Structures are given as structure tokens and as C-alpha cells.
GROMACS .gro file of C-alpha atoms in nm:
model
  140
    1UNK     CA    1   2.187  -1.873   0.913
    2UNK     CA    2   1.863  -1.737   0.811
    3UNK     CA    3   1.872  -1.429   0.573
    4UNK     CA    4   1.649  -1.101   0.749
    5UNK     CA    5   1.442  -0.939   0.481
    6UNK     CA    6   1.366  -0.580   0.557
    7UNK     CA    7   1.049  -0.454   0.482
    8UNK     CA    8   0.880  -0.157   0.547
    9UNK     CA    9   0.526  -0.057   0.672
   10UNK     CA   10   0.294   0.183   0.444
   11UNK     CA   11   0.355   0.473   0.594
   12UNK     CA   12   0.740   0.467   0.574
   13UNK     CA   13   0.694   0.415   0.156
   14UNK     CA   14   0.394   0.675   0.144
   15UNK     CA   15   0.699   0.898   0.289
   16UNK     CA   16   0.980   0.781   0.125
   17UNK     CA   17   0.795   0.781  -0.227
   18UNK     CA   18   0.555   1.118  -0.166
   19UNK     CA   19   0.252   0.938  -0.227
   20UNK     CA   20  -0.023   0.866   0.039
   21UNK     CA   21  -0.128   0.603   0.184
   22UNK     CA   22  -0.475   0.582   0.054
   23UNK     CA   23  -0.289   0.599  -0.339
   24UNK     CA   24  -0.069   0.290  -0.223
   25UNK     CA   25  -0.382   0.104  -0.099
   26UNK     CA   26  -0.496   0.204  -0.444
   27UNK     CA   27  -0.215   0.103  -0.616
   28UNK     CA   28  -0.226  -0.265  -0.428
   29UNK     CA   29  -0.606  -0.355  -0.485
   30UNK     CA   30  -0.568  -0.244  -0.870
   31UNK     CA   31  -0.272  -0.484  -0.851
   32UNK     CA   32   0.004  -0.266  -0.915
   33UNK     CA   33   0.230  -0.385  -0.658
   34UNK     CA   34   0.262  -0.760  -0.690
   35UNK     CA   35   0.399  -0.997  -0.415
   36UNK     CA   36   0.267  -0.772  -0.134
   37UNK     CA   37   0.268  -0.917   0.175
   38UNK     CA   38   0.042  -0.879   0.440
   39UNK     CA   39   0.165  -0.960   0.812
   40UNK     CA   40  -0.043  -1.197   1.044
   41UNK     CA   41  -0.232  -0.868   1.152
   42UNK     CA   42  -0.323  -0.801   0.741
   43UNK     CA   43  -0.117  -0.504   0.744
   44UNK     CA   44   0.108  -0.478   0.450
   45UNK     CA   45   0.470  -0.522   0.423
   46UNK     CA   46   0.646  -0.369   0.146
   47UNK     CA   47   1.027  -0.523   0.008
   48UNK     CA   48   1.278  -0.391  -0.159
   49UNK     CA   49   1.127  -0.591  -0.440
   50UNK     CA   50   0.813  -0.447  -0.414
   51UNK     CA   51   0.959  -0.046  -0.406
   52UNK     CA   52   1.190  -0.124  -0.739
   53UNK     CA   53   0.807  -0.215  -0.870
   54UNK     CA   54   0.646   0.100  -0.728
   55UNK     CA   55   0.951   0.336  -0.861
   56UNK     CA   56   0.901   0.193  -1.228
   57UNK     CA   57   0.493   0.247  -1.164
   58UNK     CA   58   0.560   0.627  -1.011
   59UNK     CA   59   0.756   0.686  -1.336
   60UNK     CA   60   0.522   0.591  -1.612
   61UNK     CA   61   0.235   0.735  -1.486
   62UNK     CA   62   0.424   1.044  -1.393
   63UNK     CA   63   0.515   1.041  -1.790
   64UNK     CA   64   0.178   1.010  -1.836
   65UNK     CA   65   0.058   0.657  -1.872
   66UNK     CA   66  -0.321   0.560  -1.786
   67UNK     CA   67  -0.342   0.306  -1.472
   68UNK     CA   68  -0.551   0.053  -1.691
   69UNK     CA   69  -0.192   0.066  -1.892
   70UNK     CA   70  -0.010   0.014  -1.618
   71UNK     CA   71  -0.186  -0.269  -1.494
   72UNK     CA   72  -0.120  -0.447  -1.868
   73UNK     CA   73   0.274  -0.389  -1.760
   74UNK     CA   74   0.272  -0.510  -1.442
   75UNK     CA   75   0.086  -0.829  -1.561
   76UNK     CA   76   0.339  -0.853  -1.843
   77UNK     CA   77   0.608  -0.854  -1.592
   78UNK     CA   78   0.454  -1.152  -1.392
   79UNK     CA   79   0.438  -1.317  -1.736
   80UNK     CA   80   0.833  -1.341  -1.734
   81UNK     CA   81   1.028  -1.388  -2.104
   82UNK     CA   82   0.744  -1.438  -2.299
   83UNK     CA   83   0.602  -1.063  -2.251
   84UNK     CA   84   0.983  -0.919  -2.330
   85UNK     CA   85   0.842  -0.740  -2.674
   86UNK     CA   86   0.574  -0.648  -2.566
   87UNK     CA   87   0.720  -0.431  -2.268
   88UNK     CA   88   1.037  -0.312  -2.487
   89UNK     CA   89   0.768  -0.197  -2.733
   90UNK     CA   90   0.527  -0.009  -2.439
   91UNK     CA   91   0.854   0.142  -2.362
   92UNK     CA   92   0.966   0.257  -2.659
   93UNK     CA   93   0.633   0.381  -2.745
   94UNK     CA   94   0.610   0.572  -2.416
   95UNK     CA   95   0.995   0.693  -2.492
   96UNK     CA   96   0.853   0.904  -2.769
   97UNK     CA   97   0.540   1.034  -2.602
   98UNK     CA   98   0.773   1.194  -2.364
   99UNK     CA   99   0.997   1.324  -2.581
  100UNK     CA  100   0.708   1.512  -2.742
  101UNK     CA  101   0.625   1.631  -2.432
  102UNK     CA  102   0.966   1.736  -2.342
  103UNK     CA  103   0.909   1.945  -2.722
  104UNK     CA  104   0.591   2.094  -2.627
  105UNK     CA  105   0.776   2.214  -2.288
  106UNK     CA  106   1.053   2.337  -2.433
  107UNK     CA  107   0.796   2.531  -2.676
  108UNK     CA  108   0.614   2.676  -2.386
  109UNK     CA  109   0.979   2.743  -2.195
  110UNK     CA  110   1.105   2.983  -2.498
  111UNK     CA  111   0.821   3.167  -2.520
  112UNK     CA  112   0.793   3.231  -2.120
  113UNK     CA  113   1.197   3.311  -2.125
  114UNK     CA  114   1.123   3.574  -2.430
  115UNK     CA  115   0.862   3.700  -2.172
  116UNK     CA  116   1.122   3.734  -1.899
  117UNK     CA  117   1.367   3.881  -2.092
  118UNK     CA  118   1.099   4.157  -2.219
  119UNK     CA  119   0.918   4.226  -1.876
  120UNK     CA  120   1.288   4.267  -1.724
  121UNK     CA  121   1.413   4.515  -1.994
  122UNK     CA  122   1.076   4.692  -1.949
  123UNK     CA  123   1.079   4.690  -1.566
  124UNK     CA  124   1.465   4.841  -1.597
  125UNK     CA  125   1.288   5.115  -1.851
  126UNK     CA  126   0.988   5.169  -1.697
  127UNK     CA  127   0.810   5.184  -1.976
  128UNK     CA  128   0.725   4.866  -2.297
  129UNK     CA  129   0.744   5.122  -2.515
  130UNK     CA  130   1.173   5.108  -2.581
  131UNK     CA  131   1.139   4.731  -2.585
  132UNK     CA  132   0.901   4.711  -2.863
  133UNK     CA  133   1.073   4.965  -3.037
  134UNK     CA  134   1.431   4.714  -2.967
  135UNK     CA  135   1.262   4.422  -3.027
  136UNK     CA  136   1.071   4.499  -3.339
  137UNK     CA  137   0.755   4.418  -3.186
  138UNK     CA  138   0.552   4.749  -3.306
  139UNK     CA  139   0.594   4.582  -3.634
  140UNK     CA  140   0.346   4.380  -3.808
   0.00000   0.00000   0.00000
């Protein structure tokens, strides 16, 4: 019995990932989606393969890594055990850029909550004036 592979046309992934469809044409001719297929007509056909590949593209660059990095991963992958360093490395490395980022957030989320918490207390006043005054903020 011969084993069905689903696929699934552009449009369907551009859908199910949020992306368009000229960004997965991108994505394809920059080589970041290896093993596509193309039909007899040329129109590609994506696997399940091929979406695990685009979900682990969609999250590095969404935490911030450059394409032209991406591309070095993707290569490494096609490279099989011999790149296994050098991927557990990018990883790591990229590990700790977003944990910076998720520092510098968390910086810029304290200071908005402080805001909140003074904007509501002076909205409930009507006035900044008792806030200051509460929260030491007339002070040098």
C-alpha cells in the first residue's frame, strides 16, 4: 500500500503561519525552506517536513536573528551530524540574546506599570498633585 503524503499549497501555510505569500516565496528562493517541492505545474507543495522547518525559521527571526543567519542554520541542518556544535552553539548564543531582551522588556514593563498605577490614582483624584505628594515624587 502506498503511503499518501499531505501537503499543502502556499496559501494554506501563508494562513496557517500568518505570513504572506510573497515572504514564503522569499523565504524559498533565499533557501530557507529546503526540500520544497514543486508540482508538475511549478507550484509549490509544502510537507509537514517542510512547516517543522518554517516554524523553527518563524522563531529565530522573530527572536531577532538576521536572514543571512538563518540561511547559515538551515545549511547547517542539511549538513547533518557534523554541524551539531555549531547549531547547539547558534542556539545557545541566541538563548541569551533573548533573555536580554526579555530584561530590557521587563525594564520597560515596570516602568509603564508604575505609570499605570500613578495615572489611575490620579484619574481617581483628579488631580497629580496627591500622588506626588504619596509617592514622594515632589522630592528630588
Amino acid at each position: 500500500m502506498q503511503e499518501i503524503k499531505t501537503t499543502y499549497s502556499i496559501g494554506e501555510v501563508a494562513e496557517k503561519f500568518g505570513l504572506s505569500v510573497p515572504t514564503l516565496r522569499y523565504y524559498d528562493k533565499e533557501g530557507l525552506i529546503p526540500n520544497l517541492k514543486k508540482n508538475s505545474a511549478g507550484v509549490r507543495r509544502f510537507t509537514e517536513e517542510n512547516l517543522s522547518t518554517l516554524q523553527i525559521v518563524e522563531c529565530v527571526k522573530n527572536a531577532g536573528m538576521p536572514i543571512k543567519e538563518i540561511k547559515q542554520f538551515i545549511k547547517w541542518t542539511t549538513e547533518g551530524d557534523e554541524s551539531l556544535q555549531e547549531r547547539f552553539d547558534m542556539f545557545l548564543q541566541l538563548r541569551l540574546s533573548v533573555q536580554e531582551q526579555i530584561r530590557q522588556l521587563q525594564e520597560t514593563l515596570d516602568v509603564i506599570n508604575f505609570k499605570c498605577e500613578y495615572y489611575g490614582k490620579a484619574t481617581n483624584d483628579g488631580t497629580e498633585k496627591f500622588v506626588k505628594e504619596e509617592m514622594h515624587l515632589d522630592k528630588p
